[in-house]
XYZ file of C-alpha atoms in Angstrom:
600
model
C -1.770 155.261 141.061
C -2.876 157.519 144.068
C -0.216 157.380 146.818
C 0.935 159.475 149.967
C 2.481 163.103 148.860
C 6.004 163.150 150.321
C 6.030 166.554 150.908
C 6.740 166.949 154.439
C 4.371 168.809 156.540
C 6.024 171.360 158.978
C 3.515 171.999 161.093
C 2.227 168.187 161.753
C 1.982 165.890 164.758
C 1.288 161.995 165.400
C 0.236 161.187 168.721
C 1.535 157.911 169.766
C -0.530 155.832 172.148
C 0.735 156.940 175.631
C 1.721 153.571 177.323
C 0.038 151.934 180.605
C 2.324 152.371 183.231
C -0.700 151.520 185.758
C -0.120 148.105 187.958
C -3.646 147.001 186.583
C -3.860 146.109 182.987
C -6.820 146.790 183.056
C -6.446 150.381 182.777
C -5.249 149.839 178.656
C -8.358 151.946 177.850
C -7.818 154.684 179.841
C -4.194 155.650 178.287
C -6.199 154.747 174.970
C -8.551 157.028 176.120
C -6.027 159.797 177.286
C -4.054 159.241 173.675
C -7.458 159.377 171.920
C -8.684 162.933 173.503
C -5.351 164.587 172.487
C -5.582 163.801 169.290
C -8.863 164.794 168.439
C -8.252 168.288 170.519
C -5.009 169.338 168.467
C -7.389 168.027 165.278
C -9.723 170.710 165.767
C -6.538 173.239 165.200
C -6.644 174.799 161.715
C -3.151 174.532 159.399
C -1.697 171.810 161.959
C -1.746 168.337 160.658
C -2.949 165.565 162.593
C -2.255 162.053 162.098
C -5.832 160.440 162.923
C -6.017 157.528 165.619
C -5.824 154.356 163.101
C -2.746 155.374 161.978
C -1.402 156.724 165.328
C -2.276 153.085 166.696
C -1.004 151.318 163.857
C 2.691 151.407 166.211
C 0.945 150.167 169.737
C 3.491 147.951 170.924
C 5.692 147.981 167.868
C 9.608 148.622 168.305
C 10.371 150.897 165.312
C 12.006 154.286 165.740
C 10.547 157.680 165.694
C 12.628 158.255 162.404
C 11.063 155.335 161.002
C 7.541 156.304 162.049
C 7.961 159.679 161.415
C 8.692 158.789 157.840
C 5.736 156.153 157.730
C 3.346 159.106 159.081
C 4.926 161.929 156.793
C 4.590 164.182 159.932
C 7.791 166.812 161.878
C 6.629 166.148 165.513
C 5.707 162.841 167.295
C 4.373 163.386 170.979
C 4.698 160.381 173.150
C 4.008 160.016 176.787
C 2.565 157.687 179.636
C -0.555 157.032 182.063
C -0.225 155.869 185.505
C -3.645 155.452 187.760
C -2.806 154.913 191.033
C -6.173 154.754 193.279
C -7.775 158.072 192.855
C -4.377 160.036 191.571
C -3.057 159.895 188.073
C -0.310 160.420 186.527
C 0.674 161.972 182.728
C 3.923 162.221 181.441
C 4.844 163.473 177.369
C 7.133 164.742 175.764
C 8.077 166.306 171.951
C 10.315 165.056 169.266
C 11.484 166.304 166.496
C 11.642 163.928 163.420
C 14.138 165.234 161.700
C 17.165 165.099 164.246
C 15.173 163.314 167.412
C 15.538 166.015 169.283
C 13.064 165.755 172.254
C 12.674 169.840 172.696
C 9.661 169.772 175.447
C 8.820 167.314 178.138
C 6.207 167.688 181.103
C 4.688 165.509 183.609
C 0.935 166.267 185.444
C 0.203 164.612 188.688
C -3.750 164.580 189.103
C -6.703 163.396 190.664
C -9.015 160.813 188.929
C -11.944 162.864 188.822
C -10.216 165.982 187.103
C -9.324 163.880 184.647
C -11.026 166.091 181.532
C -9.245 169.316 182.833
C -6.136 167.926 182.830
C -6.384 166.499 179.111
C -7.822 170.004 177.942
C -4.496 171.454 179.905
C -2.587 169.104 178.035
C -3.629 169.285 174.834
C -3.541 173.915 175.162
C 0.267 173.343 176.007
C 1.359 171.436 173.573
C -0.364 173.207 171.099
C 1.441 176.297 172.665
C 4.933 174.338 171.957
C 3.989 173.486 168.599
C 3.201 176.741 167.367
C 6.162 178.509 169.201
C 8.694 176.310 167.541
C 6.640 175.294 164.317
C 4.645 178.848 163.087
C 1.755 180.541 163.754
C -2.035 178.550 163.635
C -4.824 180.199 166.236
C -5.548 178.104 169.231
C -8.930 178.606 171.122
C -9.553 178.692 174.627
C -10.424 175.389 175.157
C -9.485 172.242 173.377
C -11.410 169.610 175.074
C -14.721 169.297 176.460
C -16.607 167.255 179.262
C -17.928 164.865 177.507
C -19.539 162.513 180.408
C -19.397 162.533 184.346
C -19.339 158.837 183.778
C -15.434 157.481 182.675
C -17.401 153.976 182.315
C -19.391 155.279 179.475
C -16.645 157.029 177.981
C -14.979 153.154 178.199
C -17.877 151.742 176.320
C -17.691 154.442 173.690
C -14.096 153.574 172.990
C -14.484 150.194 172.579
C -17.611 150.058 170.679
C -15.998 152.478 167.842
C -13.119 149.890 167.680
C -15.520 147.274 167.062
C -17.321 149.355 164.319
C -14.057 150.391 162.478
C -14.320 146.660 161.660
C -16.894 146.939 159.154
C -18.909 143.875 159.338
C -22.382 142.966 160.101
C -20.931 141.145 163.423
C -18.764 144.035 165.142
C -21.559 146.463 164.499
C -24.066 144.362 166.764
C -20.907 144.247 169.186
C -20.736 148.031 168.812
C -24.096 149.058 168.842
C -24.699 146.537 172.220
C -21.400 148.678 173.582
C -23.163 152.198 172.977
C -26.192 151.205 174.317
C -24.503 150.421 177.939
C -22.590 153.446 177.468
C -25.738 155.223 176.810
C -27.517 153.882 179.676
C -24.939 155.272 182.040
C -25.131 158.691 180.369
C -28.373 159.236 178.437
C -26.795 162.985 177.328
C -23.444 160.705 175.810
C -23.726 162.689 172.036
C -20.854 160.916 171.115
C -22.402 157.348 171.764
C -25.341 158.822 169.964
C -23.592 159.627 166.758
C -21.314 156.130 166.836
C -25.092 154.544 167.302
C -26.072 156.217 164.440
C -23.164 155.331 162.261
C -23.574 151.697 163.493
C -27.509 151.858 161.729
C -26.111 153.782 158.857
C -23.824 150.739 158.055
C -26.415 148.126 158.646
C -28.847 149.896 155.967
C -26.709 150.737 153.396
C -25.148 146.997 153.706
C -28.748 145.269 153.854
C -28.143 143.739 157.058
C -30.941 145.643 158.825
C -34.185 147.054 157.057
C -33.022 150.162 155.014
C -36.011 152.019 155.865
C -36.019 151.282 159.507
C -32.157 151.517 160.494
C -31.908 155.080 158.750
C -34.649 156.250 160.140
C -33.116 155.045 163.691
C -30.081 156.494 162.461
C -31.543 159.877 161.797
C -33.207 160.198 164.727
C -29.881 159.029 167.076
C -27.702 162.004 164.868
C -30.622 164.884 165.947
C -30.489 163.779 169.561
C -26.951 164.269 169.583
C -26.885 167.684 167.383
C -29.390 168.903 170.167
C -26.919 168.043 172.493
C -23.481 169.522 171.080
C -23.906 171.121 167.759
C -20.487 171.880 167.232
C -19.242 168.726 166.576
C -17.803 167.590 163.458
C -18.844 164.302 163.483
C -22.729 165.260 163.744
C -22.299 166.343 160.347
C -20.367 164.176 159.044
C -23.578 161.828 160.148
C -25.982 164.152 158.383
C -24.136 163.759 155.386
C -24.624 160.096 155.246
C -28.226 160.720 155.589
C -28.368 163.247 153.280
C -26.805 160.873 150.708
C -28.380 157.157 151.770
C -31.796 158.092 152.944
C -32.815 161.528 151.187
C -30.666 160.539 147.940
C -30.429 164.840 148.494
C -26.417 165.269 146.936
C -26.456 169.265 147.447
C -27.938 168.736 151.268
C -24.893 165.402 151.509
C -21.788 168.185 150.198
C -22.864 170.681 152.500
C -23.261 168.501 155.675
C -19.672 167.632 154.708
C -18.310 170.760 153.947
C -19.426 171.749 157.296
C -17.764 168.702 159.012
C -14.787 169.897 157.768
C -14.452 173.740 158.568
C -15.166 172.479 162.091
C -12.436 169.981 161.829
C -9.682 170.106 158.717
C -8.216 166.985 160.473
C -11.534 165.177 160.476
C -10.367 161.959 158.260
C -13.726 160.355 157.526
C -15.407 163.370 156.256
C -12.130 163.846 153.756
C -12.680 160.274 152.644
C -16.461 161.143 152.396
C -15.633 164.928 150.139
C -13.654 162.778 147.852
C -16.392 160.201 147.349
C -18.850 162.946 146.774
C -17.036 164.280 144.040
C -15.333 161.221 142.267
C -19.063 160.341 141.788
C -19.897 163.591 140.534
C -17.178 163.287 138.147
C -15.166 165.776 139.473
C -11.798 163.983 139.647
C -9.231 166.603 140.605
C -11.288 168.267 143.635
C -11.982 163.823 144.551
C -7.921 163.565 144.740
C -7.004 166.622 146.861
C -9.704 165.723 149.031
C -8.056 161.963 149.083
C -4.382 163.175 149.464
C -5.458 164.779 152.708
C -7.559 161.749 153.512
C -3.955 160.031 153.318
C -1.882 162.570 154.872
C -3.901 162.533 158.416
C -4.411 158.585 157.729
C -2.254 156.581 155.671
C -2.110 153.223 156.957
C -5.958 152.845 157.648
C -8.268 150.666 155.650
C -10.967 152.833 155.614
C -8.716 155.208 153.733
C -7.220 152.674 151.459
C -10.648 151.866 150.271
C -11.256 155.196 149.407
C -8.210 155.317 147.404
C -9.245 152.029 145.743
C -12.879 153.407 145.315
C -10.742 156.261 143.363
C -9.038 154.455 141.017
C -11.587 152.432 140.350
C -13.583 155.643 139.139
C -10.914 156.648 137.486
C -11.041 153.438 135.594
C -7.074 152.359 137.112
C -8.768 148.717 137.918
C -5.436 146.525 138.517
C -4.456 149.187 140.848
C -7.821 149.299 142.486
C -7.908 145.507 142.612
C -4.840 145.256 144.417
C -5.481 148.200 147.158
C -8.879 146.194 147.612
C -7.315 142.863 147.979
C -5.071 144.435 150.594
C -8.259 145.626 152.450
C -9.595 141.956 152.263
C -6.394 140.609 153.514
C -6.448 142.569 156.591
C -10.306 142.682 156.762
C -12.068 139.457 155.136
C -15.509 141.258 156.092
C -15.184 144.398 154.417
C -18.521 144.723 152.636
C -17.569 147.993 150.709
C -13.721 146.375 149.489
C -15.980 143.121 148.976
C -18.376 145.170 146.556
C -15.889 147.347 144.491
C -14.003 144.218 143.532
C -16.676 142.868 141.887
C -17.077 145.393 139.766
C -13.153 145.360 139.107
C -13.424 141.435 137.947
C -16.026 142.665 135.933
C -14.362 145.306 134.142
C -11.589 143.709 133.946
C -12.742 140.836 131.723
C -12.552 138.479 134.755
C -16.018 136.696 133.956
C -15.905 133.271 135.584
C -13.670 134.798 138.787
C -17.045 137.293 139.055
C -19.414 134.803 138.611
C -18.108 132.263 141.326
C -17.244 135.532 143.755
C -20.341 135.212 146.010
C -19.017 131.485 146.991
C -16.046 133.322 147.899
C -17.477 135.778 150.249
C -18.126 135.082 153.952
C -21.804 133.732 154.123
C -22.834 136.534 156.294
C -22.095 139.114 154.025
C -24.059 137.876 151.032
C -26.910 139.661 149.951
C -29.623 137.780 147.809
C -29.818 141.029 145.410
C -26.379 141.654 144.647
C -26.047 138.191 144.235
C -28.185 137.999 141.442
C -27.891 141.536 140.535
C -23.955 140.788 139.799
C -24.117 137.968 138.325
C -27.087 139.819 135.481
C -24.136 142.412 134.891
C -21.373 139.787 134.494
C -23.681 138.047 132.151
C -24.369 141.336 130.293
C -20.940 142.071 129.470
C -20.346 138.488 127.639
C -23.419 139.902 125.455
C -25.958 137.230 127.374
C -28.545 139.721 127.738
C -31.344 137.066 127.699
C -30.285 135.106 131.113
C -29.111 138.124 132.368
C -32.638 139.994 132.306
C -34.179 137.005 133.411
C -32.229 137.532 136.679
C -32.674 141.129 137.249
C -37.033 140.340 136.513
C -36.570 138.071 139.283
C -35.332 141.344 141.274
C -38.003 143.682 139.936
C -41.182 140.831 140.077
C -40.509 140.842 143.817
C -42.280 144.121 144.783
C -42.231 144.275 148.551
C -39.041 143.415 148.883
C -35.722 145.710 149.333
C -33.976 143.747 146.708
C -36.599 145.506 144.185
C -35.376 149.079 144.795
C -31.689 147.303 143.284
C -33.560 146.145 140.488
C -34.016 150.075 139.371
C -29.975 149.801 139.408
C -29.169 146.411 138.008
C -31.979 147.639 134.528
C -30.351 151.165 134.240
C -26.803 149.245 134.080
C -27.579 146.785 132.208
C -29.429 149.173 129.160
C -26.018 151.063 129.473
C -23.789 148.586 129.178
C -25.429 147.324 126.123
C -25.466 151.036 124.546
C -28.885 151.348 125.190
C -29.403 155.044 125.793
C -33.529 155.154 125.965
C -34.003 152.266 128.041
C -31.039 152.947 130.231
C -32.366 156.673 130.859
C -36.085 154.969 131.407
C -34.720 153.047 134.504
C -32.487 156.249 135.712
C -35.347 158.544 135.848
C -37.354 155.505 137.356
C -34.411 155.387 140.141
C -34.744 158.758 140.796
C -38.578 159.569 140.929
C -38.391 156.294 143.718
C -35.283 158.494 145.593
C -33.068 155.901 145.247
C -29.375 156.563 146.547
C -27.926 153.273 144.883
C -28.457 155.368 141.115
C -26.471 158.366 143.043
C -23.708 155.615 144.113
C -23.552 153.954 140.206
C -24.618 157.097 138.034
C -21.243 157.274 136.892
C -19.653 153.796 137.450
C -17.303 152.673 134.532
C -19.987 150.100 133.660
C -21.732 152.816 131.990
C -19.409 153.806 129.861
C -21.472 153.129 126.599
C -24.026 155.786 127.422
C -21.235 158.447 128.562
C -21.110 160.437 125.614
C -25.220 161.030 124.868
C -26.654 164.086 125.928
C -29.427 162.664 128.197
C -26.268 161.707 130.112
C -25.200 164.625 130.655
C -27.887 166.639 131.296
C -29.244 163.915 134.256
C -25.550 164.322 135.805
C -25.847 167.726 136.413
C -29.416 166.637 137.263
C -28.480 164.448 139.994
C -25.037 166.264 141.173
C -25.805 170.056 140.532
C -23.197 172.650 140.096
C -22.389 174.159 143.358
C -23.073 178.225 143.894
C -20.798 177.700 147.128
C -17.973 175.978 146.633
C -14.779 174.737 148.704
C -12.780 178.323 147.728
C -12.794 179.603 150.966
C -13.169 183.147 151.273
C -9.478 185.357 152.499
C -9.683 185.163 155.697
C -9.195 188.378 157.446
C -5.715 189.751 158.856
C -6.033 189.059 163.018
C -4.495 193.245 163.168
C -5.047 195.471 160.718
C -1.712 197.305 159.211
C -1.969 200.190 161.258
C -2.084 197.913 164.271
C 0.219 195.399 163.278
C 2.957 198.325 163.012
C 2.204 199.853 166.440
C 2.511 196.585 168.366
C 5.463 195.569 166.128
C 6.838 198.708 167.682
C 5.579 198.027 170.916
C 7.301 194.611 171.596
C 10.301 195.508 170.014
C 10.388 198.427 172.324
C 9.400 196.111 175.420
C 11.981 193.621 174.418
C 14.851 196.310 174.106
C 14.261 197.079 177.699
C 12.578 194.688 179.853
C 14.981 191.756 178.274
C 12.065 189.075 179.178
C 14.328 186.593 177.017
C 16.291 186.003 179.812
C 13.400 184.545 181.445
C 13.977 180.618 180.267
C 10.410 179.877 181.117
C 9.158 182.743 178.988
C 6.198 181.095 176.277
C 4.198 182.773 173.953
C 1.396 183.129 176.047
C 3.564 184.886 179.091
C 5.044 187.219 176.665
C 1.663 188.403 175.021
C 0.319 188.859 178.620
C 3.327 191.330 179.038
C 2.636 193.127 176.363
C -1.247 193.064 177.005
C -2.259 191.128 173.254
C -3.887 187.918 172.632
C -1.731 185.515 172.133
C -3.068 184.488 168.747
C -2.462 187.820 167.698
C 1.530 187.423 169.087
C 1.516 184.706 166.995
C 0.480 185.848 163.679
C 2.529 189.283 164.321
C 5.483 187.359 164.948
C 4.993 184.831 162.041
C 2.985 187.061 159.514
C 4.644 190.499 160.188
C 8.047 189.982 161.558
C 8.691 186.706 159.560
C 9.870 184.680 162.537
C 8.059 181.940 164.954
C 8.311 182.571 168.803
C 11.768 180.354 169.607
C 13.395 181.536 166.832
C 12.416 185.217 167.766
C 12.976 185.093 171.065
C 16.197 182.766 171.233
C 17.915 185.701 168.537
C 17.880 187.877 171.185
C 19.738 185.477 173.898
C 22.064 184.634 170.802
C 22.892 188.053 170.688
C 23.049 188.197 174.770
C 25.794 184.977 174.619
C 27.443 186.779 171.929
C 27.942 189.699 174.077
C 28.764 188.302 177.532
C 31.283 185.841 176.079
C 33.658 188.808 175.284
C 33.338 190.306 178.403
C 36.195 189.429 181.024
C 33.398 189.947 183.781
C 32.011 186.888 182.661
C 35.110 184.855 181.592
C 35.225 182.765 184.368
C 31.938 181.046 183.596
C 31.659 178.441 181.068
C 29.879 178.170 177.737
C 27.075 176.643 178.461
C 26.652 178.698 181.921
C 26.991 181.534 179.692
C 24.212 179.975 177.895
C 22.075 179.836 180.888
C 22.685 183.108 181.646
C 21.486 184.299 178.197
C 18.076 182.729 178.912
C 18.682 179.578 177.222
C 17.689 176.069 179.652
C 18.520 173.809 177.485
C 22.227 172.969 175.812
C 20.640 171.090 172.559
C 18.306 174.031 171.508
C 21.482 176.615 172.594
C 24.154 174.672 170.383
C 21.060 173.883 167.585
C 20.351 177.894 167.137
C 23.720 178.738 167.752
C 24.600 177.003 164.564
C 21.327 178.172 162.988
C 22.017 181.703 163.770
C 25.643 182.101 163.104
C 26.799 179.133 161.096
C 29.196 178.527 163.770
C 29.828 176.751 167.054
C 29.811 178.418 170.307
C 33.602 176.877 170.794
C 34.245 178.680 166.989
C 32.869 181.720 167.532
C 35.015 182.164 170.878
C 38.330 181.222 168.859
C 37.468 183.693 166.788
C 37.449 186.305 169.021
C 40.650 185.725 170.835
């Protein structure tokens, strides 16, 4: 049974949608929208975990506790805030919460105009990736986090809403989606990312059968360059390529690196996770399929996308009441899931469930039924209660009808049904047949548990490694290099601690990260891996030893008796009385009120 690790990630964040405080209702898309940037921004930061925007949205308008979603999420920091528009100003308010004790340690609010709208969420998202990695450990942060993506706000509208229609997966909200890009698209012809949700939209309808294969990828295809040529540093671009790769050039090698290169632009990138594991449960590979799937769940645990993917898994893995169950879960919540729709037919199959299989196309949603699965299915149903005559019968219907899409499934249906009835020379016949006409369904079913029978011949074998070849270049990422070299990282240890001894800039309470590597004329990425990799400490705990240490000392003083504790604290550096009791404790293992009995 795959599940959700419940290790807790330190350095992880959920976005919640930032509520509409606007008069106009209306203006729901626009917080979306504001929510929706954020979290893809902080997802492009390496070694911080994202929750991804289905499961961030799962709690719109729910009333459960950050504990409780916290838990739900498996993630240390939620980050909630608000949107007000207000003719042409706006404004953002958020703030940061720690899981653990609900501590909210960082709050801000932006007043704006309108039309700076993309500034403002690239400002956002810098600062609270500054707060995170002050208080949480070190992870490099570039100078930007978000980019223009239109002039046009309408477009950007469109874009939203058509990818919610999309996530869907039906026939029915991807003509609502792709109708939605197109208007976006006409507002901003240089849109890529209505160009790549286009693409997806044809990708769907071709490897469904709802659109001609040939036609819809090649649309696809051509939507996925236009948008490369337009921003080729976006995750999602190859993510798209991938697909291709897979569905139109059957090209497995060209598919795993399109992927692999989806995600070293973007750990956090969910559907190119879901997409590693498929690549290599298919292959085979099933350890490298669930890591690949446990991060899949970590950034997006109550999505149906990824709940089919961990069905799809344990279906490989030949777990089919599990499987079945996850899948009937995506079916409850999504009666036009073509994908959930499809695996489960193979479950009733495997699981002995003959007559439930047989009658399954009556209960499937008429839209979704396509004439060669239909009969394709019911062949392989028929195969494993040893009919083999009716069942051929069925599949020569498939293959007799030449011009037609269904035929290309024949090649599938023939090679299954030789293996499931152990017969290794016919089954390989209708492989290599598969292959030498490019087809991706033989890439898709190589290895599904139907063929079994043939699993242990040789020709098996060697066409696996055939069809999903070893990999020169793997995932094992090379060490990355040190951001200072040991001789540097000693002479600016010795350089702040120097600076800090006697410039005291801890007694600034506004002092960040950023303002203290600017004193001290460093990067701050490089401040942030000295302090975490070479001194063992993050920034607050760092710098917040040092007005420790300052309290400490004033507190015995008479000069400063006549103040209290907490202006002592103030005076220290501290601007907060949570985070000065919370370190107080941390540091000392006492109270402030303790520590001064103590003394007397």
């Amino acid at each position: 049974m795959i599940t959700q690790s419940i290790h807790k990630y330190e350095k992880s964040i959920a976005v919640l949608p930032f509520v509409n405080m606007s008069s106009d209702v209306d203006s729901e898309y626009f917080s979306d929208g504001i929510t929706e940037e954020i979290i893809n921004a902080l997802a492009k930061l390496k070694n911080l975990k994202v929750t991804s925007r289905t499961s961030s949205f799962y709690f719109k308008n729910k009333n459960q506790s950050i504990k409780q979603i916290g838990k739900k999420l498996n993630v240390s920091v939620i980050l909630e805030g608000s949107v007000r528009l207000s003719g042409d100003n706006v404004r953002i308010t958020a703030q940061l919460i720690q899981v653990e004790n609900d501590f909210h340690f960082w709050s801000e609010t932006w007043d704006r105009k309108f039309k700076d709208i993309f500034e403002v969420q690239d400002e956002i998202s810098l600062l609270i990736a500054d707060k995170l990695r002050e208080n949480f450990g070190h992870f490099e942060i570039d100078e930007h986090l978000v980019k223009k993506q239109t002039e046009s706000l309408t477009a950007y509208e469109y874009s939203l809403k058509a990818k919610s229609f999309f996530n869907r997966w039906n026939p029915e909200d991807a003509k609502i989606a792709i109708s939605l890009y197109d208007r976006a698209l006409e507002l901003d012809h240089n849109h890529a990312e209505s160009y790549l949700g286009l693409a997806d939209c044809y990708g769907f309808m071709a490897t469904t059968g709802f659109m001609n294969y040939h036609e819809a990828w090649e649309k696809a295809t051509e939507l996925t360059y236009k948008a490369l040529s337009l921003n080729d540093k976006i995750a999602d671009a190859y993510y798209q390529l991938a697909n291709i790769s897979f569905f139109v050039n059957s090209n497995y090698t060209e598919s795993f690196s399109n992927t692999l290169k989806a995600i070293e632009l973007q750990e956090n990138h969910v559907e190119a996770q879901q997409f590693m594991s498929f690549l290599y449960i298919i292959a085979g590979k099933k350890d490298k399929s669930l890591n690949h799937l446990q991060i899949a769940l970590s950034i997006d645990p109550l999505s149906q996308e990824t709940l089919f993917y961990s069905a799809y898994f344990n279906f490989m893995i030949e777990n089919f009441s599990q499987a079945l169950k996850q899948l009937n879960k995506c079916l409850e919540d999504n009666p036009k899931n073509i994908p959930a729709h499809s695996v489960k037919w193979y479950c009733l199959i495997k699981l002995g469930h003959y007559k439930e299989a047989q009658n399954y196309p009556k209960m499937m949603p008429d839209d979704l039924l396509i004439t060669g699965d239909e009969i394709g299915m019911t062949a392989l149903t028929l195969t494993m209660k040893k009919d083999y005559k009716k069942a051929l019968i069925l599949i020569q219907k498939l293959l007799d009808d030449g011009d037609n899409p269904d035929s290309l499934r024949a090649n599938l249906f023939m090679y299954l049904f030789y293996a499931i009835k152990g017969d290794i020379q016919n089954a390989f016949k209708w492989a290599n047949l598969a292959i030498k006409n490019n087809a991706s369904l033989l890439l898709l079913h190589f290895n599904n548990p139907l063929a079994n029978p043939i699993k242990n011949d040789t020709k098996y074998f060697e066409t696996l490694n055939k069809l999903f070849p070893l990999f020169i270049t793997d995932e094992e990422k090379k060490k990355k290099k040190d951001l200072l070299d040991h001789e540097s990282s000693v002479a600016y240890t010795k350089q702040l601690l120097e600076y800090i001894e006697k410039e005291k800039p801890y007694l600034d309470p506004k002092l960040s990260l950023r303002s203290l590597a600017k004193q001290i004329d460093i990067h701050p990425n490089q401040l942030s891996w000295l302090l975490n990799e070479s001194i063992g400490k993050n920034f607050s705990e760092f710098i917040n030893h040092y007005r420790i240490e300052t309290f400490k000392e004033i507190a015995k003083s008479p000069k400063y008796s006549h103040i209290s504790l907490i202006g002592l604290a103030y005076e220290s550096g501290f601007n907060s009385k949570t985070v000065f009791n919370t370190y107080f404790k941390k540091e000392t293992g006492l109270t402030p009120n303790q520590f001064i009995k103590l003394q007397k």
